[in-house]
Amino acid sequence: MYQLTFINQKMSICVNGGTLADASSKAGFPLDLVCGGKGTCGKCSVTIESNGLKRNELACQFEITEDLTIYLDASQFLDQASLLTHHLAPQDVIFNPSISKTHFLHSDMMPETYSDHLKNANAPLLQKFSVIINTTEKDGFTAVYRQSQIIDFQKGDTTDWLFGGAIDIGTTSVVLYVYDLKTGELIQTESALNKQITFGADVITRILSCQEQDTALTEQNNCIRSTINSLLEKCYVNHPHLRDHLYQLILCGNSTMQHLFFKLNPIALGVFPFSNITQNSILTNNVHCGLDLPDFSTIEFLPLLGGFVGADTTAVLLTLPQDEKKYLMIDLGTNGEIAVGNTQQFYTASTACGPALEGANIECGMRASEGAIEKITLANDVISFKVIGDTQPIGLCGSAIVDAVAILRSIEIIDETGYLLTPDEYRKKRPDSQLFSQLTLLETDDVVFYFSNETVPVYISQKDIRQIQLAKSSIYSGCLTLLKECDLVLDDIDALVLAGAFGNFIDIENALAIGLLPLIPKEKIISIGNGAGHGVQLCLLNQHENQRTQSIQSHTKQVNLADSADFMEAYIMNMNFN
């Protein structure tokens, strides 16, 4: 056994060996393994000490063979990110949940009527009923219904307590909204980073882990269940009745999140033609899901739209007005989902964009947590920035990366091809500017632009800019391809709807300037925040809204961009900056 001392967290644990990343996770400090633990991204570099000597090691690669002291900063593990839970105020929705309760006295339910009430009941529910009906008399019992079907029984009169939850399972974060289903009141919102992040920042990395490791599917399923249970536990502290009376969870998430939640092998999603096990909504009870809920609580995952276009997109589309206007919806998260049309007909597609835009694959990139530069501005030849937590900067989050590229492009430190000028080149081009002093030509011939060069250098490199070009061209070209599929042009679009965390925080003008978003008038662009979270709440509060997701699925056509010559041509043509 080896003793590991997490000096900054004032904790020690003992392990038999394994990687430092595994040990950190066991201690309660899971690291951000952007590359899925392959040792290629360098994001899990940790300072360790043994035999009086300090050194840095990649936690995902370092095997523990001795006692260690570990110097883990709070920004390095997964409890610190700023998570988006809000959205535009919900439209008026008629409160009509599918879950209800009815109290019965024994005299209300006679043996000759048992069959009428228990129609379609499964064996475990019949067993529970047989105990309750034969052991309780004075206070009777309560039947819990989903629509007209009894799903559970409780002793006594519990009709005062009935709750439900709506969950948006994101690749990066998970958000839980808990409602009182007697009144329609939102009683608590909780969010956390998805613990599956230790398997990689993007869905492809997580799918590959299931292909390469026999235990990965089970472990990732455990991760998402653990994440949700931790959110539920926070709610139970404030609302003790929740634990025994939370009878409905409705979930949305992308296709990979659906597979991993239900422990469906996702390997087919990682290869052409990117097939789901099922695109239909999945309705089951908690006996099969293992969450900290009553066994017979109903758990429903909204329908997928095809390939990598998941139920989170279904939920976003549910929030759009039911009119004949033409909408272009872009959900900028770890993956980019795009939709064009309206409720009569949507065309959808998914395109890889998020890891770079959320700080992954960027040398100084990080999530939106304390120490991240979140906003960059330029005035009078001086670049300024705002840091989350008003502390010393240690990296750039996605919104700042967009700002950085847009500003450096506007003053020609970056040219239209994405080339980052050397200090001498920029001094010759702009002799009146002092910003050349923030450019450095490294011994490796790489060029970087420093925003801060204090305790932790924060900069953007040529390689980073190339990553942004790939991401922005992917989104822009995906939009153009879908428009072409619909026989539309940009001028036909009535509104561009931005959903998701990244879409909520970016500077719209800077996103337009670098070609991340199509050139649509700014007054037509609407940021709706966590649209998926909004949509899944509507499904919880009104069963007819939930049923409408089936209609959205049937009226949606998925376009596979990887198989589109139009997309590949546009992708190459739109790589440069405006």
Short mmCIF file of N, CA and C in Angstrom, two decimals, residues 163 165 167 176 178 222 224-237 239-249 261 285-299:
data_model
loop_
_atom_site.label_atom_id
_atom_site.label_comp_id
_atom_site.label_asym_id
_atom_site.label_seq_id
_atom_site.Cartn_x
_atom_site.Cartn_y
_atom_site.Cartn_z
N PHE A 163 -43.32 14.77 -6.45
CA PHE A 163 -42.26 15.57 -7.06
C PHE A 163 -41.77 14.91 -8.35
N GLY A 165 -38.47 15.44 -11.58
CA GLY A 165 -37.23 16.10 -11.96
C GLY A 165 -37.03 16.09 -13.46
N ILE A 167 -33.84 16.54 -16.22
CA ILE A 167 -32.37 16.50 -16.23
C ILE A 167 -31.86 16.68 -17.65
N LEU A 176 -29.99 19.46 -13.02
CA LEU A 176 -31.22 18.86 -12.49
C LEU A 176 -32.16 19.98 -12.03
N VAL A 178 -35.83 20.32 -10.09
CA VAL A 178 -36.80 19.56 -9.31
C VAL A 178 -38.06 20.40 -9.10
N ASN A 222 -21.65 4.03 -14.39
CA ASN A 222 -21.56 4.34 -12.97
C ASN A 222 -21.30 5.83 -12.74
N ILE A 224 -22.24 8.45 -14.59
CA ILE A 224 -23.40 9.32 -14.77
C ILE A 224 -24.43 9.07 -13.67
N ARG A 225 -24.57 7.83 -13.23
CA ARG A 225 -25.48 7.56 -12.12
C ARG A 225 -24.99 8.25 -10.85
N SER A 226 -23.68 8.23 -10.63
CA SER A 226 -23.11 8.88 -9.46
C SER A 226 -23.31 10.40 -9.52
N THR A 227 -23.15 10.96 -10.73
CA THR A 227 -23.35 12.41 -10.88
C THR A 227 -24.78 12.79 -10.55
N ILE A 228 -25.74 12.04 -11.09
CA ILE A 228 -27.15 12.36 -10.83
C ILE A 228 -27.50 12.14 -9.36
N ASN A 229 -27.01 11.06 -8.78
CA ASN A 229 -27.30 10.81 -7.37
C ASN A 229 -26.75 11.90 -6.46
N SER A 230 -25.59 12.45 -6.82
CA SER A 230 -25.03 13.53 -6.01
C SER A 230 -25.90 14.78 -6.08
N LEU A 231 -26.50 15.03 -7.24
CA LEU A 231 -27.41 16.17 -7.38
C LEU A 231 -28.70 15.93 -6.59
N LEU A 232 -29.22 14.71 -6.67
CA LEU A 232 -30.42 14.38 -5.91
C LEU A 232 -30.17 14.54 -4.41
N GLU A 233 -29.02 14.10 -3.95
CA GLU A 233 -28.71 14.16 -2.53
C GLU A 233 -28.72 15.61 -2.03
N LYS A 234 -28.21 16.53 -2.86
CA LYS A 234 -28.23 17.95 -2.48
C LYS A 234 -29.67 18.44 -2.31
N CYS A 235 -30.57 17.94 -3.15
CA CYS A 235 -31.98 18.35 -3.04
C CYS A 235 -32.64 17.73 -1.82
N TYR A 236 -32.27 16.50 -1.49
CA TYR A 236 -32.87 15.82 -0.35
C TYR A 236 -32.54 16.52 0.97
N VAL A 237 -31.40 17.17 1.04
CA VAL A 237 -31.02 17.88 2.26
C VAL A 237 -32.03 18.97 2.58
N HIS A 239 -35.16 19.24 1.14
CA HIS A 239 -36.55 18.79 0.99
C HIS A 239 -36.62 17.30 1.33
N PRO A 240 -36.72 16.96 2.61
CA PRO A 240 -36.63 15.56 3.05
C PRO A 240 -37.68 14.65 2.41
N HIS A 241 -38.87 15.18 2.08
CA HIS A 241 -39.92 14.33 1.50
C HIS A 241 -39.58 13.88 0.08
N LEU A 242 -38.63 14.54 -0.54
CA LEU A 242 -38.30 14.22 -1.93
C LEU A 242 -37.89 12.76 -2.11
N ARG A 243 -37.09 12.27 -1.21
CA ARG A 243 -36.47 10.95 -1.41
C ARG A 243 -37.52 9.85 -1.63
N ASP A 244 -38.66 9.93 -0.95
CA ASP A 244 -39.67 8.89 -1.06
C ASP A 244 -40.80 9.24 -2.02
N HIS A 245 -40.78 10.46 -2.56
CA HIS A 245 -41.93 10.89 -3.36
C HIS A 245 -41.54 11.53 -4.69
N LEU A 246 -40.31 11.33 -5.12
CA LEU A 246 -39.90 11.84 -6.43
C LEU A 246 -40.15 10.71 -7.44
N TYR A 247 -41.27 10.83 -8.14
CA TYR A 247 -41.76 9.69 -8.93
C TYR A 247 -41.58 9.85 -10.44
N GLN A 248 -40.89 10.88 -10.85
CA GLN A 248 -40.67 11.01 -12.30
C GLN A 248 -39.38 11.76 -12.58
N LEU A 249 -38.59 11.20 -13.48
CA LEU A 249 -37.44 11.89 -14.05
C LEU A 249 -37.58 11.86 -15.56
N PHE A 261 -26.09 6.26 -20.34
CA PHE A 261 -27.00 6.25 -19.20
C PHE A 261 -27.69 4.89 -19.06
N ASN A 285 -38.52 2.09 -15.39
CA ASN A 285 -38.60 2.54 -14.00
C ASN A 285 -37.24 2.40 -13.34
N ASN A 286 -37.15 2.91 -12.14
CA ASN A 286 -35.84 3.03 -11.50
C ASN A 286 -35.23 1.70 -11.10
N VAL A 287 -36.02 0.64 -11.08
CA VAL A 287 -35.46 -0.68 -10.79
C VAL A 287 -34.33 -0.99 -11.76
N HIS A 288 -34.45 -0.49 -12.99
CA HIS A 288 -33.47 -0.78 -14.03
C HIS A 288 -32.38 0.29 -14.15
N CYS A 289 -32.48 1.35 -13.34
CA CYS A 289 -31.53 2.45 -13.49
C CYS A 289 -30.66 2.70 -12.27
N GLY A 290 -31.10 2.27 -11.11
CA GLY A 290 -30.25 2.33 -9.92
C GLY A 290 -29.98 3.71 -9.38
N LEU A 291 -30.92 4.63 -9.54
CA LEU A 291 -30.76 5.96 -8.95
C LEU A 291 -31.35 5.97 -7.55
N ASP A 292 -31.05 7.03 -6.81
CA ASP A 292 -31.53 7.15 -5.43
C ASP A 292 -32.95 7.69 -5.44
N LEU A 293 -33.87 6.85 -5.93
CA LEU A 293 -35.28 7.18 -6.08
C LEU A 293 -36.10 5.97 -5.67
N PRO A 294 -37.42 6.14 -5.47
CA PRO A 294 -38.27 4.96 -5.28
C PRO A 294 -38.12 4.01 -6.47
N ASP A 295 -38.18 2.72 -6.22
CA ASP A 295 -37.96 1.72 -7.26
C ASP A 295 -38.88 1.90 -8.47
N PHE A 296 -40.13 2.30 -8.20
CA PHE A 296 -41.10 2.38 -9.28
C PHE A 296 -41.23 3.78 -9.88
N SER A 297 -40.33 4.67 -9.55
CA SER A 297 -40.30 5.98 -10.23
C SER A 297 -40.10 5.76 -11.73
N THR A 298 -40.81 6.55 -12.52
CA THR A 298 -40.64 6.42 -13.97
C THR A 298 -39.46 7.27 -14.43
N ILE A 299 -38.70 6.71 -15.34
CA ILE A 299 -37.55 7.41 -15.91
C ILE A 299 -37.70 7.36 -17.42
#
